[in-house]
Tab-separated table of C-alpha atoms in Angstrom:
chain	number	residue	atom	x	y	z
A	218	MET	CA	5.496	10.107	-54.456
A	219	GLU	CA	7.529	11.444	-51.573
A	220	ILE	CA	4.531	13.438	-50.365
A	221	LEU	CA	2.285	10.372	-50.528
A	222	TYR	CA	4.799	8.259	-48.613
A	223	ASN	CA	5.281	10.863	-45.895
A	224	SER	CA	1.564	11.494	-45.448
A	225	GLY	CA	1.047	7.729	-45.194
A	226	THR	CA	3.658	7.554	-42.447
A	227	LEU	CA	1.913	10.438	-40.690
A	228	LEU	CA	-1.405	8.577	-40.818
A	229	ILE	CA	0.211	5.456	-39.367
A	230	ILE	CA	1.722	7.553	-36.580
A	231	MET	CA	-1.758	8.923	-35.920
A	232	GLY	CA	-3.297	5.455	-35.882
A	233	VAL	CA	-1.022	3.689	-33.410
A	234	PRO	CA	-2.014	5.773	-30.303
A	235	PHE	CA	-5.652	4.872	-30.881
A	236	PHE	CA	-4.809	1.215	-30.267
A	237	TRP	CA	-2.915	2.093	-27.114
A	238	SER	CA	-5.729	4.322	-25.889
A	239	GLY	CA	-8.183	1.512	-26.573
A	240	THR	CA	-6.092	-0.867	-24.479
A	241	VAL	CA	-5.636	1.619	-21.651
A	242	GLY	CA	-9.346	2.447	-21.727
A	243	LEU	CA	-10.211	-1.230	-21.625
A	244	ILE	CA	-8.144	-1.558	-18.480
A	245	ARG	CA	-9.001	1.690	-16.732
A	246	PHE	CA	-12.709	2.235	-17.464
A	247	PRO	CA	-15.180	1.253	-14.744
A	248	ASP	CA	-18.057	-0.294	-16.680
A	249	ILE	CA	-18.806	-2.714	-19.506
A	250	TYR	CA	-20.452	-0.028	-21.669
A	251	THR	CA	-17.588	2.426	-21.300
A	252	ARG	CA	-15.159	-0.379	-22.144
A	253	LEU	CA	-17.183	-1.057	-25.296
A	254	HIS	CA	-16.783	2.629	-26.140
A	255	ALA	CA	-12.979	2.401	-25.833
A	256	LEU	CA	-12.888	-0.841	-27.834
A	257	THR	CA	-14.834	0.564	-30.781
A	258	LYS	CA	-12.551	3.600	-30.989
A	259	ALA	CA	-9.543	1.308	-31.331
A	260	ASP	CA	-11.328	-0.849	-33.901
A	261	ASN	CA	-12.664	1.835	-36.180
A	262	VAL	CA	-10.397	4.858	-36.028
A	263	GLY	CA	-7.052	3.202	-35.246
A	264	LEU	CA	-7.309	0.524	-37.892
A	265	GLY	CA	-8.798	3.087	-40.300
A	266	CYS	CA	-5.808	5.388	-39.923
A	267	ILE	CA	-3.341	2.529	-40.391
A	268	VAL	CA	-5.213	1.185	-43.440
A	269	CYS	CA	-5.392	4.634	-45.067
A	270	GLY	CA	-1.698	5.225	-44.432
A	271	LEU	CA	-0.674	1.874	-45.907
A	272	ALA	CA	-2.988	2.435	-48.878
A	273	LEU	CA	-1.301	5.769	-49.555
A	274	GLN	CA	2.115	4.122	-49.406
A	275	SER	CA	1.333	1.082	-51.557
A	276	GLY	CA	1.468	2.110	-55.163
A	277	SER	CA	-0.990	-0.412	-56.559
A	278	TRP	CA	-4.767	-0.457	-56.782
A	279	THR	CA	-5.210	-4.122	-55.898
A	280	VAL	CA	-3.385	-3.778	-52.584
A	281	THR	CA	-5.445	-0.672	-51.824
A	282	ALA	CA	-8.679	-2.495	-52.587
A	283	LYS	CA	-7.655	-5.425	-50.389
A	284	LEU	CA	-6.752	-3.094	-47.505
A	285	LEU	CA	-10.092	-1.311	-47.747
A	286	LEU	CA	-11.877	-4.681	-47.859
A	287	ILE	CA	-10.078	-5.712	-44.654
A	288	TRP	CA	-11.144	-2.469	-42.976
A	289	LEU	CA	-14.747	-2.934	-44.109
A	290	LEU	CA	-14.834	-6.488	-42.752
A	291	VAL	CA	-13.398	-5.410	-39.406
A	292	LEU	CA	-15.973	-2.604	-39.225
A	293	ILE	CA	-18.836	-5.011	-39.871
A	294	ALA	CA	-17.522	-7.569	-37.387
A	295	SER	CA	-16.835	-5.090	-34.604
A	296	SER	CA	-20.142	-3.245	-34.935
A	297	ALA	CA	-22.145	-6.472	-35.010
A	298	SER	CA	-20.398	-8.065	-32.043
A	299	CYS	CA	-20.353	-4.882	-29.925
A	300	HIS	CA	-24.056	-4.368	-30.565
A	301	LEU	CA	-24.743	-7.992	-29.572
A	302	ILE	CA	-22.717	-7.667	-26.370
A	303	ALA	CA	-24.356	-4.369	-25.383
A	304	ARG	CA	-27.885	-5.642	-26.068
A	305	SER	CA	-27.250	-8.847	-24.174
A	306	ALA	CA	-25.838	-6.875	-21.241
A	307	MET	CA	-28.919	-4.649	-21.209
A	308	GLN	CA	-31.166	-7.711	-21.249
A	309	LYS	CA	-29.256	-9.148	-18.318
A	310	ASN	CA	-29.945	-5.975	-16.282
A	311	ILE	CA	-26.360	-4.894	-15.860
A	312	LYS	CA	-26.626	-1.305	-14.642
A	313	PRO	CA	-24.612	1.388	-16.411
A	314	TRP	CA	-21.989	3.147	-14.347
A	315	MET	CA	-23.055	6.403	-12.736
A	316	ARG	CA	-20.820	9.030	-11.215
A	317	SER	CA	-21.762	8.652	-7.585
B	292	MET	CA	23.715	-1.270	-42.122
B	293	ASP	CA	20.034	-1.213	-42.896
B	294	ALA	CA	19.774	-4.987	-42.747
B	295	ILE	CA	21.401	-5.062	-39.317
B	296	VAL	CA	18.855	-2.553	-37.994
B	297	ILE	CA	15.967	-4.536	-39.431
B	298	TYR	CA	17.203	-7.836	-38.027
B	299	SER	CA	17.726	-6.364	-34.572
B	300	ILE	CA	14.201	-4.922	-34.595
B	301	LEU	CA	12.833	-8.270	-35.727
B	302	THR	CA	14.727	-9.998	-32.934
B	303	LEU	CA	13.143	-7.598	-30.446
B	304	PHE	CA	9.771	-8.465	-31.999
B	305	ASP	CA	10.565	-12.175	-31.555
B	306	ILE	CA	11.499	-11.746	-27.913
B	307	THR	CA	8.349	-9.754	-27.120
B	308	LEU	CA	6.166	-12.265	-28.948
B	309	VAL	CA	7.752	-15.253	-27.221
B	310	LEU	CA	7.490	-13.708	-23.758
B	311	THR	CA	3.845	-12.797	-24.325
B	312	MET	CA	3.119	-16.321	-25.559
B	313	LEU	CA	4.745	-17.951	-22.556
B	314	TRP	CA	3.002	-15.623	-20.100
B	315	LEU	CA	-0.348	-16.256	-21.750
B	316	ALA	CA	0.161	-20.017	-21.848
B	317	TRP	CA	1.079	-20.062	-18.170
B	318	TYR	CA	-2.100	-18.228	-17.174
B	319	LEU	CA	-4.116	-20.317	-19.638
B	320	LEU	CA	-2.989	-23.525	-18.004
B	321	SER	CA	-3.132	-22.440	-14.379
B	322	THR	CA	-6.346	-20.419	-13.912
B	323	GLU	CA	-9.266	-21.789	-11.952
B	324	ASP	CA	-12.008	-20.413	-14.200
B	325	ILE	CA	-12.406	-22.535	-17.313
B	326	PHE	CA	-14.044	-19.766	-19.364
B	327	LYS	CA	-11.033	-17.540	-18.765
B	328	ALA	CA	-8.839	-20.362	-20.028
B	329	VAL	CA	-10.897	-20.657	-23.233
B	330	VAL	CA	-10.643	-16.909	-23.953
B	331	LEU	CA	-6.902	-17.034	-23.287
B	332	PHE	CA	-6.683	-19.956	-25.716
B	333	ILE	CA	-8.323	-17.897	-28.477
B	334	SER	CA	-5.771	-15.119	-27.892
B	335	PHE	CA	-3.022	-17.725	-27.855
B	336	GLY	CA	-4.073	-18.911	-31.323
B	337	LEU	CA	-3.756	-15.339	-32.594
B	338	LEU	CA	-0.233	-15.005	-31.216
B	339	MET	CA	0.633	-18.375	-32.754
B	340	ALA	CA	-0.430	-17.043	-36.161
B	341	LEU	CA	1.920	-14.077	-35.637
B	342	ALA	CA	4.727	-16.513	-34.754
B	343	TRP	CA	4.153	-18.544	-37.931
B	344	VAL	CA	4.275	-15.313	-39.950
B	345	ARG	CA	7.535	-14.394	-38.281
B	346	MET	CA	9.055	-17.791	-39.128
B	347	ARG	CA	8.301	-17.299	-42.865
B	348	ALA	CA	5.545	-19.903	-42.991
B	349	PRO	CA	2.526	-17.963	-44.300
B	350	ASP	CA	0.676	-21.117	-45.370
B	351	VAL	CA	0.746	-22.466	-41.832
B	352	ALA	CA	-0.295	-19.024	-40.585
B	353	LEU	CA	-3.280	-19.034	-42.940
B	354	ALA	CA	-4.399	-22.449	-41.678
B	355	GLU	CA	-3.883	-21.378	-38.065
B	356	ALA	CA	-5.887	-18.192	-38.605
B	357	ALA	CA	-8.751	-20.090	-40.182
B	358	LEU	CA	-8.810	-23.091	-37.867
B	359	GLY	CA	-7.132	-22.092	-34.632
B	360	ALA	CA	-8.713	-18.686	-34.210
B	361	GLY	CA	-11.932	-19.172	-36.115
B	362	LEU	CA	-13.063	-22.721	-35.428
B	363	THR	CA	-11.539	-23.894	-32.160
B	364	GLY	CA	-12.859	-20.960	-30.118
B	365	PRO	CA	-16.539	-21.482	-31.003
B	366	LEU	CA	-16.056	-25.241	-30.518
B	367	PHE	CA	-14.790	-24.712	-26.973
B	368	LEU	CA	-17.499	-22.154	-26.182
B	369	SER	CA	-20.261	-24.481	-27.389
B	370	ALA	CA	-18.810	-27.374	-25.415
B	371	LEU	CA	-18.593	-25.139	-22.324
B	372	ARG	CA	-22.258	-24.250	-22.603
B	373	ARG	CA	-23.236	-27.860	-23.126
B	374	MET	CA	-21.204	-29.067	-20.175
B	375	ASN	CA	-22.624	-26.400	-17.847
B	376	ARG	CA	-26.159	-27.664	-18.336
B	377	THR	CA	-27.780	-30.462	-16.420
B	378	ARG	CA	-30.555	-32.708	-17.576
B	379	LYS	CA	-33.313	-30.621	-16.035
B	380	GLY	CA	-32.191	-27.535	-17.883
B	381	GLU	CA	-30.699	-25.752	-14.919
B	382	ARG	CA	-27.052	-24.983	-14.586
B	383	ARG	CA	-24.696	-26.609	-12.217
B	384	LEU	CA	-23.128	-24.591	-9.439
B	385	ASP	CA	-19.499	-25.413	-10.083
B	386	SER	CA	-18.434	-24.028	-13.403
B	387	ASN	CA	-14.845	-24.113	-12.255
B	388	GLU	CA	-13.192	-27.336	-11.437
B	389	ASN	CA	-13.355	-27.695	-7.668
B	390	ARG	CA	-15.712	-30.629	-7.950
B	391	GLY	CA	-12.895	-33.123	-8.359
B	392	LYS	CA	-10.955	-31.630	-5.485
B	393	ASP	CA	-13.957	-31.833	-3.164
B	394	HIS	CA	-14.475	-35.414	-4.162
B	395	ASN	CA	-10.864	-36.282	-3.359
B	396	THR	CA	-10.947	-34.572	0.030
B	397	GLU	CA	-14.177	-36.372	0.833
B	398	GLN	CA	-12.557	-39.668	0.071
B	399	GLU	CA	-9.611	-38.772	2.252
B	400	GLN	CA	-11.893	-37.786	5.103
B	401	ALA	CA	-13.925	-40.945	4.728
C	24	MET	CA	20.182	-18.734	-35.581
C	25	ILE	CA	18.919	-16.933	-32.514
C	26	THR	CA	15.383	-17.050	-33.911
C	27	THR	CA	15.554	-20.834	-34.302
C	28	LEU	CA	16.868	-21.193	-30.763
C	29	LEU	CA	14.256	-18.844	-29.316
C	30	TYR	CA	11.256	-20.514	-30.899
C	31	SER	CA	12.570	-24.029	-30.239
C	32	MET	CA	12.982	-23.241	-26.543
C	33	THR	CA	9.487	-21.744	-26.508
C	34	GLY	CA	8.076	-24.917	-28.039
C	35	LEU	CA	9.900	-27.013	-25.473
C	36	ILE	CA	8.564	-24.945	-22.559
C	37	LEU	CA	5.048	-25.048	-23.995
C	38	PHE	CA	5.223	-28.834	-24.313
C	39	ALA	CA	6.440	-29.148	-20.727
C	40	MET	CA	3.722	-26.859	-19.343
C	41	GLY	CA	1.026	-28.703	-21.292
C	42	LEU	CA	2.225	-32.080	-20.044
C	43	PHE	CA	2.304	-30.827	-16.444
C	44	THR	CA	-1.262	-29.503	-16.699
C	45	LEU	CA	-2.436	-32.678	-18.418
C	46	ILE	CA	-1.197	-34.705	-15.466
C	47	ILE	CA	-2.270	-32.624	-12.485
C	48	HIS	CA	-5.689	-31.238	-13.476
C	49	SER	CA	-8.916	-33.202	-13.466
C	50	HIS	CA	-11.381	-31.235	-15.579
C	51	PRO	CA	-11.734	-32.794	-19.070
C	52	LEU	CA	-11.926	-29.430	-20.873
C	53	ARG	CA	-8.682	-28.392	-19.188
C	54	LYS	CA	-7.077	-31.625	-20.359
C	55	ILE	CA	-8.119	-30.924	-23.963
C	56	LEU	CA	-6.667	-27.413	-23.713
C	57	ALA	CA	-3.426	-28.874	-22.379
C	58	VAL	CA	-3.188	-31.348	-25.281
C	59	ASN	CA	-3.722	-28.461	-27.710
C	60	VAL	CA	-0.920	-26.463	-26.110
C	61	MET	CA	1.363	-29.519	-26.270
C	62	SER	CA	0.673	-29.991	-29.987
C	63	THR	CA	1.355	-26.288	-30.544
C	64	GLY	CA	4.758	-26.693	-28.912
C	65	VAL	CA	5.619	-29.613	-31.181
C	66	PHE	CA	4.573	-27.631	-34.284
C	67	LEU	CA	6.666	-24.701	-33.114
C	68	ILE	CA	9.774	-26.898	-32.798
C	69	LEU	CA	9.179	-28.415	-36.257
C	70	VAL	CA	8.775	-25.074	-38.022
C	71	ALA	CA	11.653	-23.464	-36.118
C	72	ALA	CA	13.951	-26.276	-37.240
C	73	ALA	CA	13.179	-25.424	-40.882
C	74	TYR	CA	13.650	-21.661	-40.530
C	75	LYS	CA	16.343	-19.784	-42.431
C	76	PRO	CA	16.811	-16.004	-42.478
C	77	LEU	CA	15.823	-14.046	-45.528
C	78	GLY	CA	19.090	-14.015	-47.474
C	79	LEU	CA	20.224	-17.564	-46.794
C	80	GLY	CA	18.413	-19.727	-49.295
C	81	LYS	CA	14.992	-21.287	-49.459
C	82	ILE	CA	13.047	-22.918	-46.647
C	83	ASP	CA	12.471	-26.663	-46.624
C	84	PRO	CA	8.742	-27.097	-47.354
C	85	VAL	CA	8.361	-30.625	-45.932
C	86	PRO	CA	8.022	-29.614	-42.233
C	87	HIS	CA	5.547	-26.931	-43.261
C	88	ALA	CA	3.374	-29.537	-44.972
C	89	MET	CA	3.616	-31.783	-41.918
C	90	VAL	CA	2.625	-28.951	-39.582
C	91	LEU	CA	-0.254	-27.931	-41.856
C	92	THR	CA	-1.633	-31.471	-41.811
C	93	GLY	CA	-1.065	-31.627	-38.070
C	94	ILE	CA	-3.053	-28.441	-37.408
C	95	VAL	CA	-6.046	-29.717	-39.352
C	96	VAL	CA	-5.875	-33.121	-37.650
C	97	SER	CA	-5.562	-31.515	-34.211
C	98	VAL	CA	-8.678	-29.421	-34.793
C	99	SER	CA	-10.719	-32.496	-35.726
C	100	VAL	CA	-9.295	-34.441	-32.784
C	101	THR	CA	-10.258	-31.529	-30.518
C	102	ALA	CA	-13.826	-31.582	-31.818
C	103	LEU	CA	-14.115	-35.327	-31.224
C	104	ALA	CA	-12.609	-35.051	-27.745
C	105	LEU	CA	-15.001	-32.234	-26.812
C	106	LEU	CA	-17.954	-34.329	-27.937
C	107	LEU	CA	-16.732	-37.298	-25.897
C	108	ALA	CA	-16.192	-35.062	-22.856
C	109	CYS	CA	-19.736	-33.728	-23.160
C	110	ARG	CA	-21.092	-37.264	-23.354
C	111	VAL	CA	-19.098	-38.316	-20.305
C	112	GLN	CA	-20.367	-35.292	-18.396
C	113	GLU	CA	-23.969	-35.961	-19.345
C	114	THR	CA	-24.037	-39.695	-18.668
C	115	SER	CA	-22.017	-39.820	-15.477
C	116	ASN	CA	-23.677	-39.985	-12.096
C	117	LEU	CA	-23.642	-36.326	-11.158
C	118	ASP	CA	-26.509	-36.222	-8.682
C	119	LEU	CA	-24.540	-38.325	-6.245
C	120	LEU	CA	-21.623	-35.910	-6.395
C	121	GLU	CA	-23.959	-32.932	-5.990
C	122	ARG	CA	-25.588	-34.447	-2.921
C	123	ARG	CA	-22.245	-35.277	-1.372
C	124	LYS	CA	-21.010	-31.771	-2.019
C	125	GLN	CA	-24.070	-30.178	-0.462
C	126	GLU	CA	-23.677	-32.460	2.541
C	127	ALA	CA	-20.043	-31.492	2.833
C	128	ARG	CA	-20.608	-27.738	2.635
C	129	PRO	CA	-21.990	-27.025	6.152
C	130	LYS	CA	-19.036	-28.863	7.626
C	131	GLU	CA	-16.661	-26.534	5.833
C	132	SER	CA	-18.565	-23.456	6.966
C	133	ASN	CA	-18.508	-24.707	10.539
C	134	GLN	CA	-14.802	-25.223	10.375
D	295	MET	CA	12.148	-3.931	-46.223
D	296	SER	CA	11.452	-0.738	-44.368
D	297	TRP	CA	12.204	-0.582	-40.706
D	298	ILE	CA	9.630	2.015	-39.729
D	299	HIS	CA	6.691	-0.321	-40.299
D	300	ILE	CA	8.357	-3.038	-38.261
D	301	ILE	CA	8.936	-0.535	-35.454
D	302	PHE	CA	5.232	0.321	-35.446
D	303	ALA	CA	4.383	-3.396	-35.328
D	304	LEU	CA	6.775	-3.707	-32.388
D	305	ILE	CA	4.979	-0.811	-30.662
D	306	LEU	CA	1.585	-2.438	-31.227
D	307	LEU	CA	2.624	-5.824	-29.847
D	308	PRO	CA	2.806	-4.832	-26.120
D	309	ALA	CA	-0.781	-3.572	-26.396
D	310	ILE	CA	-1.790	-7.237	-26.591
D	311	ALA	CA	0.292	-8.057	-23.532
D	312	THR	CA	-1.203	-5.117	-21.639
D	313	GLY	CA	-4.760	-6.022	-22.510
D	314	MET	CA	-4.267	-9.416	-20.890
D	315	PHE	CA	-4.819	-7.825	-17.482
D	316	ARG	CA	-8.469	-7.264	-18.381
D	317	ILE	CA	-8.853	-10.932	-19.289
D	318	LEU	CA	-7.304	-11.938	-16.000
D	319	ARG	CA	-9.406	-9.699	-13.740
D	320	GLY	CA	-12.474	-8.871	-15.832
D	321	PRO	CA	-15.551	-8.998	-13.638
D	322	THR	CA	-17.983	-10.196	-16.291
D	323	ALA	CA	-17.488	-12.752	-19.032
D	324	ALA	CA	-18.216	-10.158	-21.725
D	325	ASP	CA	-15.155	-8.143	-20.697
D	326	ARG	CA	-12.907	-11.084	-21.436
D	327	MET	CA	-14.555	-11.631	-24.817
D	328	MET	CA	-14.226	-7.933	-25.696
D	329	THR	CA	-10.528	-8.118	-24.912
D	330	ALA	CA	-10.189	-11.096	-27.233
D	331	GLN	CA	-11.843	-9.034	-29.967
D	332	LEU	CA	-9.403	-6.161	-29.364
D	333	PHE	CA	-6.594	-8.706	-29.688
D	334	GLY	CA	-8.008	-9.735	-33.066
D	335	THR	CA	-8.004	-6.150	-34.323
D	336	CYS	CA	-4.489	-5.569	-32.980
D	337	GLY	CA	-3.347	-8.738	-34.752
D	338	VAL	CA	-4.841	-7.513	-38.029
D	339	ALA	CA	-3.000	-4.193	-37.668
D	340	ILE	CA	0.285	-5.949	-36.853
D	341	LEU	CA	-0.119	-8.217	-39.891
D	342	LEU	CA	-0.774	-5.235	-42.167
D	343	LEU	CA	2.284	-3.391	-40.851
D	344	LEU	CA	4.456	-6.500	-41.195
D	345	SER	CA	3.293	-7.070	-44.756
D	346	ALA	CA	4.345	-3.533	-45.619
D	347	GLY	CA	7.595	-3.871	-43.696
D	348	MET	CA	8.694	-7.253	-45.028
D	349	ASN	CA	7.422	-6.764	-48.627
D	350	ASN	CA	5.237	-9.851	-48.370
D	351	PRO	CA	1.751	-9.410	-49.852
D	352	VAL	CA	0.675	-12.872	-48.673
D	353	LEU	CA	0.222	-11.498	-45.155
D	354	LEU	CA	-2.680	-9.381	-46.423
D	355	ASP	CA	-4.588	-12.609	-47.085
D	356	ILE	CA	-3.960	-13.786	-43.525
D	357	ALA	CA	-5.272	-10.455	-42.230
D	358	LEU	CA	-8.304	-10.891	-44.481
D	359	VAL	CA	-9.036	-14.311	-42.957
D	360	PHE	CA	-8.673	-12.843	-39.458
D	361	ALA	CA	-11.094	-10.034	-40.307
D	362	LEU	CA	-13.566	-12.546	-41.742
D	363	LEU	CA	-13.538	-14.809	-38.705
D	364	ALA	CA	-13.285	-12.103	-36.029
D	365	ALA	CA	-16.987	-11.961	-35.274
D	366	LEU	CA	-17.488	-15.721	-35.112
D	367	ALA	CA	-16.176	-16.268	-31.585
D	368	THR	CA	-18.061	-13.273	-30.160
D	369	VAL	CA	-21.346	-14.235	-31.813
D	370	THR	CA	-20.982	-17.796	-30.547
D	371	PHE	CA	-20.238	-16.464	-27.074
D	372	VAL	CA	-23.289	-14.191	-26.981
D	373	SER	CA	-25.700	-16.671	-28.501
D	374	ARG	CA	-24.495	-19.822	-26.759
D	375	THR	CA	-22.458	-19.231	-23.643
D	376	TRP	CA	-23.649	-15.985	-22.132
D	377	ARG	CA	-27.353	-16.368	-22.691
D	378	ASP	CA	-29.774	-17.490	-19.946
D	379	ASN	CA	-27.227	-18.182	-17.254
D	380	ASN	CA	-27.912	-17.521	-13.628
D	381	LYS	CA	-26.344	-14.999	-11.355
D	382	ASN	CA	-23.742	-17.321	-9.967
D	383	ASN	CA	-22.306	-18.473	-13.262
D	384	HIS	CA	-19.102	-17.331	-14.957
D	385	GLY	CA	-18.634	-14.536	-12.471
D	386	ASN	CA	-21.468	-12.383	-13.692
D	387	LEU	CA	-22.664	-10.682	-10.534
D	388	ILE	CA	-20.999	-12.866	-7.973
D	389	GLN	CA	-17.400	-13.543	-8.828
């Protein structure tokens, strides 16, 4: 149990910098498409690491199933809305950023 | 000992949450662009749900998450779209609120 | 104790900022946002008055029920107010204001 | 009650405050909406960490509701507000 708890803590420690890198990328990146890239990394990988760590630490199956359901819902929501935003931006002729 | 550490960390959490809420509410109420204010209001609802959780009221937090973050934001966005549209189907030029100010200055000049 | 004080002061400041914005701004959507922020401040004061830390007994559930009802009522009031604001915007005489604004613009650019 | 989860929630909370700069100066309207979506995900993570830190499994349900309703505001924005507007609206090309 000690190994499970410690590996869960390690996964949470891995997950938190993804959120911070998503925020910093959202502020620093020059274009709407590159900002979408940073946002999806924070959504998928950061929350995935935190959910897996908490699921390793919680000793019950129902809590684990609920955590995985939350992650699945966030994945569906973020992929759908990011795809909608990117397609709408392409239809509105917003040019992607080029290194000039 | 452990309880003292936890309560001090939670107090730090409270202070950060309260300062973020006040900062966000100030910009929400003082920006010129109305769309920016609506997006800030959605974020404000999320922080309010965190504040209800922190004050041991999870039922209120559940209602705030469902209504404040899920229903009020689309309501405001739909109303924004409907108010930015004239009768002929073309959009008005002033999406921010300088129409009233111009009207007042005109009256003063007249 | 400090948590109650902190959140009560936050609710007070939120109510004051919402009232200030409700008075000085003219856009109807901004007024509805300000009323929402004011109601949030009142709810925050009510729930913070009922708060007790984790070891010190149970929390009084009556203010929580009041705040829960108030949140639902404020959402429906917001929907009705948005509909009324849209109707006001659509039925008011906007072409006159547009013409006056376009007449006033060259003067500003000359100045 | 374990303090390490609450410390991670405390670390995640200033990410919301930092992301507010993009809402304030985002050139297009979609940038502001993307930041609101990042706030939603950050709020879900903070709720999960708090539910592990405060031994309160009710907070998982609140995070579930947040995850359910996260896409609603963005979909409404794309389908209602951002569609078919001109160049001079909402700061798209001209601020």
